Amino acid sequence: MSTGLSDNEIIGKVLRGDQQAYAGLVERYQNYVFTLAMRFTKNREDAEEASQDIFIKAYRSLADFRGASKFSTWLYTIVNTTCITFLRKRKLETYSLDHEKIFEMADSKDSGFRANLVEQKSRTNMVNEAITLLGHDDAEIITLFYKAEQSLEEIGKILGLDPKTAKVRLHRARQRLKEKMETYFAEEVKDLN
Amino acid sequence: METQKHIEEHLWDYIDGTISSEEKTIIEQLLLSNTEWKNKYLELLETHRILQSSGLEAPSLRFTKNVMEGISKYHIAPATKTYINKRIIWGIGFFFIAIFVGFLVYGFGQIDWTAKGDNNLSIDLSRLDINKFFNNTYINIFMMINVVLGLFLLDNYFSHKRKSFQKKV
């Protein structure tokens, strides 16, 4: 397997014809891609389908990766375009992420939603649920910074922003996330303390 | 309110480690001496820790296998730069610019700058000759400007539509 090799070394192997080496890249970035896809699709099944498309597209365009940026940065551009195309194709109802509306919708679609929220006490679930209550821009920057562990410079590159603007946007997103957690997950936050 | 925001920004920078050593020293002193700063710091640090400790979500166990099966049907496409000739792109760009400039030159060429505006419009609507309006120099200019503005508006409309869709998702 390609474990232990750097991204560029694996890419080199794949480009030289070792298709199986690509599995190393998939394993390394599947959670990153899947989490980002979840921010767009809001459900696991669609996120998984979109993530597969993303890795297939990335494989087909691998010769275009010049190594000027990190592989994850390049991959994010594919995540973004593929997810938008995916949603367009599916004609998914794009929900307004206004919290009142989302709870109204959740109540009407699944009365067990709130009950499930209370049950989901794990840190990851709570944070992920809170992130889904944010607007796309806020959710995106928090996911990139905390979950994908991208630096502000890299986030700036990915989102086409100045690192200072990315920093301000991150501050605001964290503030809004904190408010959501305090409003909707006060009990869980208390339990975690 | 503004001060609170200011404190938070500094504290986030301190937590993220994106400040200079002098600023770091100042903030550390503030944390020791100022209760407001200290409480805010603990609050933000908690949020930061919760966020840091939340991991990435994982797809199904078969995910890698599915992707590998998916790519087995494909070959890596050659790098774009190897088959896209920049001269063709430039050629297309020049073609459109030439059409646009040609249109403007032709339009301005049609204008009789010495002609006076036809102000003798008949009030009798039954004898109204529409062609008279379209032969008018100023109407030609007006139409040309409208076409150009229309193109700008169309471009603006499509880019706005694209942006609002991206924002929605």
PDB file of C-alpha atoms in Angstrom, chain A residues 30-173:
ATOM      1  CA  GLN A  30     -12.097  10.284   2.408  1.00  0.00           C
ATOM      2  CA  ASN A  31     -13.165  11.774   5.750  1.00  0.00           C
ATOM      3  CA  TYR A  32     -12.106  15.258   4.676  1.00  0.00           C
ATOM      4  CA  VAL A  33     -14.060  15.033   1.423  1.00  0.00           C
ATOM      5  CA  PHE A  34     -17.059  13.320   3.025  1.00  0.00           C
ATOM      6  CA  THR A  35     -17.320  15.942   5.803  1.00  0.00           C
ATOM      7  CA  LEU A  36     -17.133  18.774   3.302  1.00  0.00           C
ATOM      8  CA  ALA A  37     -19.697  17.071   1.062  1.00  0.00           C
ATOM      9  CA  MET A  38     -21.991  16.719   4.079  1.00  0.00           C
ATOM     10  CA  ARG A  39     -21.915  20.511   4.464  1.00  0.00           C
ATOM     11  CA  PHE A  40     -23.493  20.768   1.028  1.00  0.00           C
ATOM     12  CA  THR A  41     -25.835  17.800   0.846  1.00  0.00           C
ATOM     13  CA  LYS A  42     -26.936  17.595   4.508  1.00  0.00           C
ATOM     14  CA  ASN A  43     -27.403  13.842   4.354  1.00  0.00           C
ATOM     15  CA  ARG A  44     -25.039  10.880   4.408  1.00  0.00           C
ATOM     16  CA  GLU A  45     -26.311   9.028   1.335  1.00  0.00           C
ATOM     17  CA  ASP A  46     -25.956  12.020  -0.976  1.00  0.00           C
ATOM     18  CA  ALA A  47     -22.648  13.003   0.632  1.00  0.00           C
ATOM     19  CA  GLU A  48     -21.288   9.522  -0.019  1.00  0.00           C
ATOM     20  CA  GLU A  49     -22.413   9.569  -3.646  1.00  0.00           C
ATOM     21  CA  ALA A  50     -20.999  13.063  -4.172  1.00  0.00           C
ATOM     22  CA  SER A  51     -17.735  12.054  -2.454  1.00  0.00           C
ATOM     23  CA  GLN A  52     -17.324   9.115  -4.825  1.00  0.00           C
ATOM     24  CA  ASP A  53     -17.865  11.439  -7.796  1.00  0.00           C
ATOM     25  CA  ILE A  54     -15.279  13.808  -6.323  1.00  0.00           C
ATOM     26  CA  PHE A  55     -12.604  11.116  -6.054  1.00  0.00           C
ATOM     27  CA  ILE A  56     -13.356   9.833  -9.551  1.00  0.00           C
ATOM     28  CA  LYS A  57     -13.115  13.358 -10.966  1.00  0.00           C
ATOM     29  CA  ALA A  58      -9.925  13.974  -9.005  1.00  0.00           C
ATOM     30  CA  TYR A  59      -8.451  10.754 -10.440  1.00  0.00           C
ATOM     31  CA  ARG A  60      -9.333  11.717 -13.980  1.00  0.00           C
ATOM     32  CA  SER A  61      -7.849  15.200 -13.583  1.00  0.00           C
ATOM     33  CA  LEU A  62      -4.834  14.126 -11.557  1.00  0.00           C
ATOM     34  CA  ALA A  63      -2.457  15.137 -14.349  1.00  0.00           C
ATOM     35  CA  ASP A  64      -3.630  18.711 -13.806  1.00  0.00           C
ATOM     36  CA  PHE A  65      -2.389  18.751 -10.209  1.00  0.00           C
ATOM     37  CA  ARG A  66       0.905  20.578 -10.446  1.00  0.00           C
ATOM     38  CA  GLY A  67       1.824  20.458  -6.767  1.00  0.00           C
ATOM     39  CA  ALA A  68       1.844  24.249  -6.445  1.00  0.00           C
ATOM     40  CA  SER A  69      -0.621  23.954  -3.545  1.00  0.00           C
ATOM     41  CA  LYS A  70      -1.450  21.184  -1.085  1.00  0.00           C
ATOM     42  CA  PHE A  71      -3.400  18.265  -2.528  1.00  0.00           C
ATOM     43  CA  SER A  72      -6.244  19.005  -0.076  1.00  0.00           C
ATOM     44  CA  THR A  73      -6.479  22.572  -1.387  1.00  0.00           C
ATOM     45  CA  TRP A  74      -6.709  21.338  -4.977  1.00  0.00           C
ATOM     46  CA  LEU A  75      -9.183  18.662  -3.929  1.00  0.00           C
ATOM     47  CA  TYR A  76     -11.415  21.269  -2.303  1.00  0.00           C
ATOM     48  CA  THR A  77     -11.985  23.011  -5.654  1.00  0.00           C
ATOM     49  CA  ILE A  78     -13.297  19.684  -6.988  1.00  0.00           C
ATOM     50  CA  VAL A  79     -15.458  19.222  -3.864  1.00  0.00           C
ATOM     51  CA  ASN A  80     -17.004  22.638  -4.382  1.00  0.00           C
ATOM     52  CA  THR A  81     -17.816  22.316  -8.081  1.00  0.00           C
ATOM     53  CA  THR A  82     -18.938  18.680  -7.844  1.00  0.00           C
ATOM     54  CA  CYS A  83     -21.271  19.311  -4.912  1.00  0.00           C
ATOM     55  CA  ILE A  84     -22.866  22.316  -6.613  1.00  0.00           C
ATOM     56  CA  THR A  85     -23.384  20.290  -9.805  1.00  0.00           C
ATOM     57  CA  PHE A  86     -24.675  17.369  -7.753  1.00  0.00           C
ATOM     58  CA  LEU A  87     -27.271  19.526  -6.003  1.00  0.00           C
ATOM     59  CA  ARG A  88     -28.271  21.150  -9.265  1.00  0.00           C
ATOM     60  CA  LYS A  89     -28.783  17.746 -10.859  1.00  0.00           C
ATOM     61  CA  ARG A  90     -30.734  16.423  -7.954  1.00  0.00           C
ATOM     62  CA  LYS A  91     -32.740  19.626  -7.764  1.00  0.00           C
ATOM     63  CA  LEU A  92     -32.589  19.239  -4.044  1.00  0.00           C
ATOM     64  CA  GLU A  93     -34.626  21.590  -2.030  1.00  0.00           C
ATOM     65  CA  THR A  94     -32.115  24.094  -0.776  1.00  0.00           C
ATOM     66  CA  TYR A  95     -33.074  24.880   2.747  1.00  0.00           C
ATOM     67  CA  SER A  96     -32.739  28.281   4.233  1.00  0.00           C
ATOM     68  CA  LEU A  97     -30.544  27.697   7.221  1.00  0.00           C
ATOM     69  CA  ASP A  98     -32.424  30.113   9.338  1.00  0.00           C
ATOM     70  CA  HIS A  99     -32.756  28.175  12.598  1.00  0.00           C
ATOM     71  CA  GLU A 100     -36.490  28.700  13.054  1.00  0.00           C
ATOM     72  CA  LYS A 101     -37.212  27.403   9.571  1.00  0.00           C
ATOM     73  CA  ILE A 102     -34.930  24.441   9.970  1.00  0.00           C
ATOM     74  CA  PHE A 103     -36.653  23.396  13.174  1.00  0.00           C
ATOM     75  CA  GLU A 104     -40.081  23.916  11.621  1.00  0.00           C
ATOM     76  CA  MET A 105     -39.035  21.705   8.748  1.00  0.00           C
ATOM     77  CA  ALA A 106     -37.463  19.173  11.030  1.00  0.00           C
ATOM     78  CA  ASP A 107     -40.582  19.064  13.157  1.00  0.00           C
ATOM     79  CA  SER A 108     -42.792  18.491  10.169  1.00  0.00           C
ATOM     80  CA  LYS A 109     -40.552  15.878   8.582  1.00  0.00           C
ATOM     81  CA  ASP A 110     -39.367  14.034  11.585  1.00  0.00           C
ATOM     82  CA  SER A 111     -40.947  14.528  14.943  1.00  0.00           C
ATOM     83  CA  GLY A 112     -38.114  12.578  16.542  1.00  0.00           C
ATOM     84  CA  PHE A 113     -35.535  15.126  15.448  1.00  0.00           C
ATOM     85  CA  ARG A 114     -35.395  17.027  18.726  1.00  0.00           C
ATOM     86  CA  ALA A 115     -35.427  13.814  20.707  1.00  0.00           C
ATOM     87  CA  ASN A 116     -32.526  12.561  18.649  1.00  0.00           C
ATOM     88  CA  LEU A 117     -30.640  15.780  19.248  1.00  0.00           C
ATOM     89  CA  VAL A 118     -30.916  15.285  22.962  1.00  0.00           C
ATOM     90  CA  GLU A 119     -29.716  11.725  22.633  1.00  0.00           C
ATOM     91  CA  GLN A 120     -26.741  12.599  20.463  1.00  0.00           C
ATOM     92  CA  LYS A 121     -24.477  13.585  23.275  1.00  0.00           C
ATOM     93  CA  SER A 122     -21.209  12.887  21.671  1.00  0.00           C
ATOM     94  CA  ARG A 123     -19.070  15.909  21.040  1.00  0.00           C
ATOM     95  CA  THR A 124     -18.700  15.278  17.322  1.00  0.00           C
ATOM     96  CA  ASN A 125     -22.408  14.849  16.747  1.00  0.00           C
ATOM     97  CA  MET A 126     -23.260  17.927  18.761  1.00  0.00           C
ATOM     98  CA  VAL A 127     -20.719  20.081  16.928  1.00  0.00           C
ATOM     99  CA  ASN A 128     -21.775  18.684  13.556  1.00  0.00           C
ATOM    100  CA  GLU A 129     -25.431  19.367  14.290  1.00  0.00           C
ATOM    101  CA  ALA A 130     -24.589  22.900  15.394  1.00  0.00           C
ATOM    102  CA  ILE A 131     -22.546  23.447  12.224  1.00  0.00           C
ATOM    103  CA  THR A 132     -25.511  22.416  10.070  1.00  0.00           C
ATOM    104  CA  LEU A 133     -27.492  25.232  11.676  1.00  0.00           C
ATOM    105  CA  LEU A 134     -25.010  27.769  10.358  1.00  0.00           C
ATOM    106  CA  GLY A 135     -25.064  29.413   6.956  1.00  0.00           C
ATOM    107  CA  HIS A 136     -22.972  27.768   4.240  1.00  0.00           C
ATOM    108  CA  ASP A 137     -20.084  30.269   4.421  1.00  0.00           C
ATOM    109  CA  ASP A 138     -19.740  29.890   8.201  1.00  0.00           C
ATOM    110  CA  ALA A 139     -20.012  26.100   8.091  1.00  0.00           C
ATOM    111  CA  GLU A 140     -17.463  25.946   5.294  1.00  0.00           C
ATOM    112  CA  ILE A 141     -14.795  28.010   7.038  1.00  0.00           C
ATOM    113  CA  ILE A 142     -15.200  26.195  10.371  1.00  0.00           C
ATOM    114  CA  THR A 143     -15.000  22.815   8.662  1.00  0.00           C
ATOM    115  CA  LEU A 144     -11.887  23.824   6.763  1.00  0.00           C
ATOM    116  CA  PHE A 145     -10.151  25.274   9.834  1.00  0.00           C
ATOM    117  CA  TYR A 146     -11.033  22.728  12.501  1.00  0.00           C
ATOM    118  CA  LYS A 147     -11.889  19.543  10.696  1.00  0.00           C
ATOM    119  CA  ALA A 148      -9.710  19.789   7.614  1.00  0.00           C
ATOM    120  CA  GLU A 149      -7.010  21.553   9.630  1.00  0.00           C
ATOM    121  CA  GLN A 150      -6.235  24.054   6.910  1.00  0.00           C
ATOM    122  CA  SER A 151      -4.276  27.166   7.853  1.00  0.00           C
ATOM    123  CA  LEU A 152      -5.760  30.613   7.332  1.00  0.00           C
ATOM    124  CA  GLU A 153      -3.422  31.099   4.346  1.00  0.00           C
ATOM    125  CA  GLU A 154      -4.656  27.865   2.785  1.00  0.00           C
ATOM    126  CA  ILE A 155      -8.276  28.744   3.521  1.00  0.00           C
ATOM    127  CA  GLY A 156      -7.656  32.117   1.898  1.00  0.00           C
ATOM    128  CA  LYS A 157      -6.309  30.354  -1.182  1.00  0.00           C
ATOM    129  CA  ILE A 158      -9.237  27.909  -1.296  1.00  0.00           C
ATOM    130  CA  LEU A 159     -11.940  30.541  -0.852  1.00  0.00           C
ATOM    131  CA  GLY A 160     -10.186  33.246  -2.841  1.00  0.00           C
ATOM    132  CA  LEU A 161      -9.831  35.494   0.196  1.00  0.00           C
ATOM    133  CA  ASP A 162      -7.079  37.492   1.792  1.00  0.00           C
ATOM    134  CA  PRO A 163      -5.850  35.592   4.946  1.00  0.00           C
ATOM    135  CA  LYS A 164      -6.925  38.584   7.074  1.00  0.00           C
ATOM    136  CA  THR A 165     -10.444  38.432   5.650  1.00  0.00           C
ATOM    137  CA  ALA A 166     -10.465  34.677   6.225  1.00  0.00           C
ATOM    138  CA  LYS A 167      -9.471  35.319   9.853  1.00  0.00           C
ATOM    139  CA  VAL A 168     -12.280  37.830  10.393  1.00  0.00           C
ATOM    140  CA  ARG A 169     -14.764  35.467   8.749  1.00  0.00           C
ATOM    141  CA  LEU A 170     -13.580  32.632  10.971  1.00  0.00           C
ATOM    142  CA  HIS A 171     -13.987  34.796  14.095  1.00  0.00           C
ATOM    143  CA  ARG A 172     -17.566  35.611  13.137  1.00  0.00           C
ATOM    144  CA  ALA A 173     -18.374  32.017  12.228  1.00  0.00           C
TER     145      ALA A 173
END
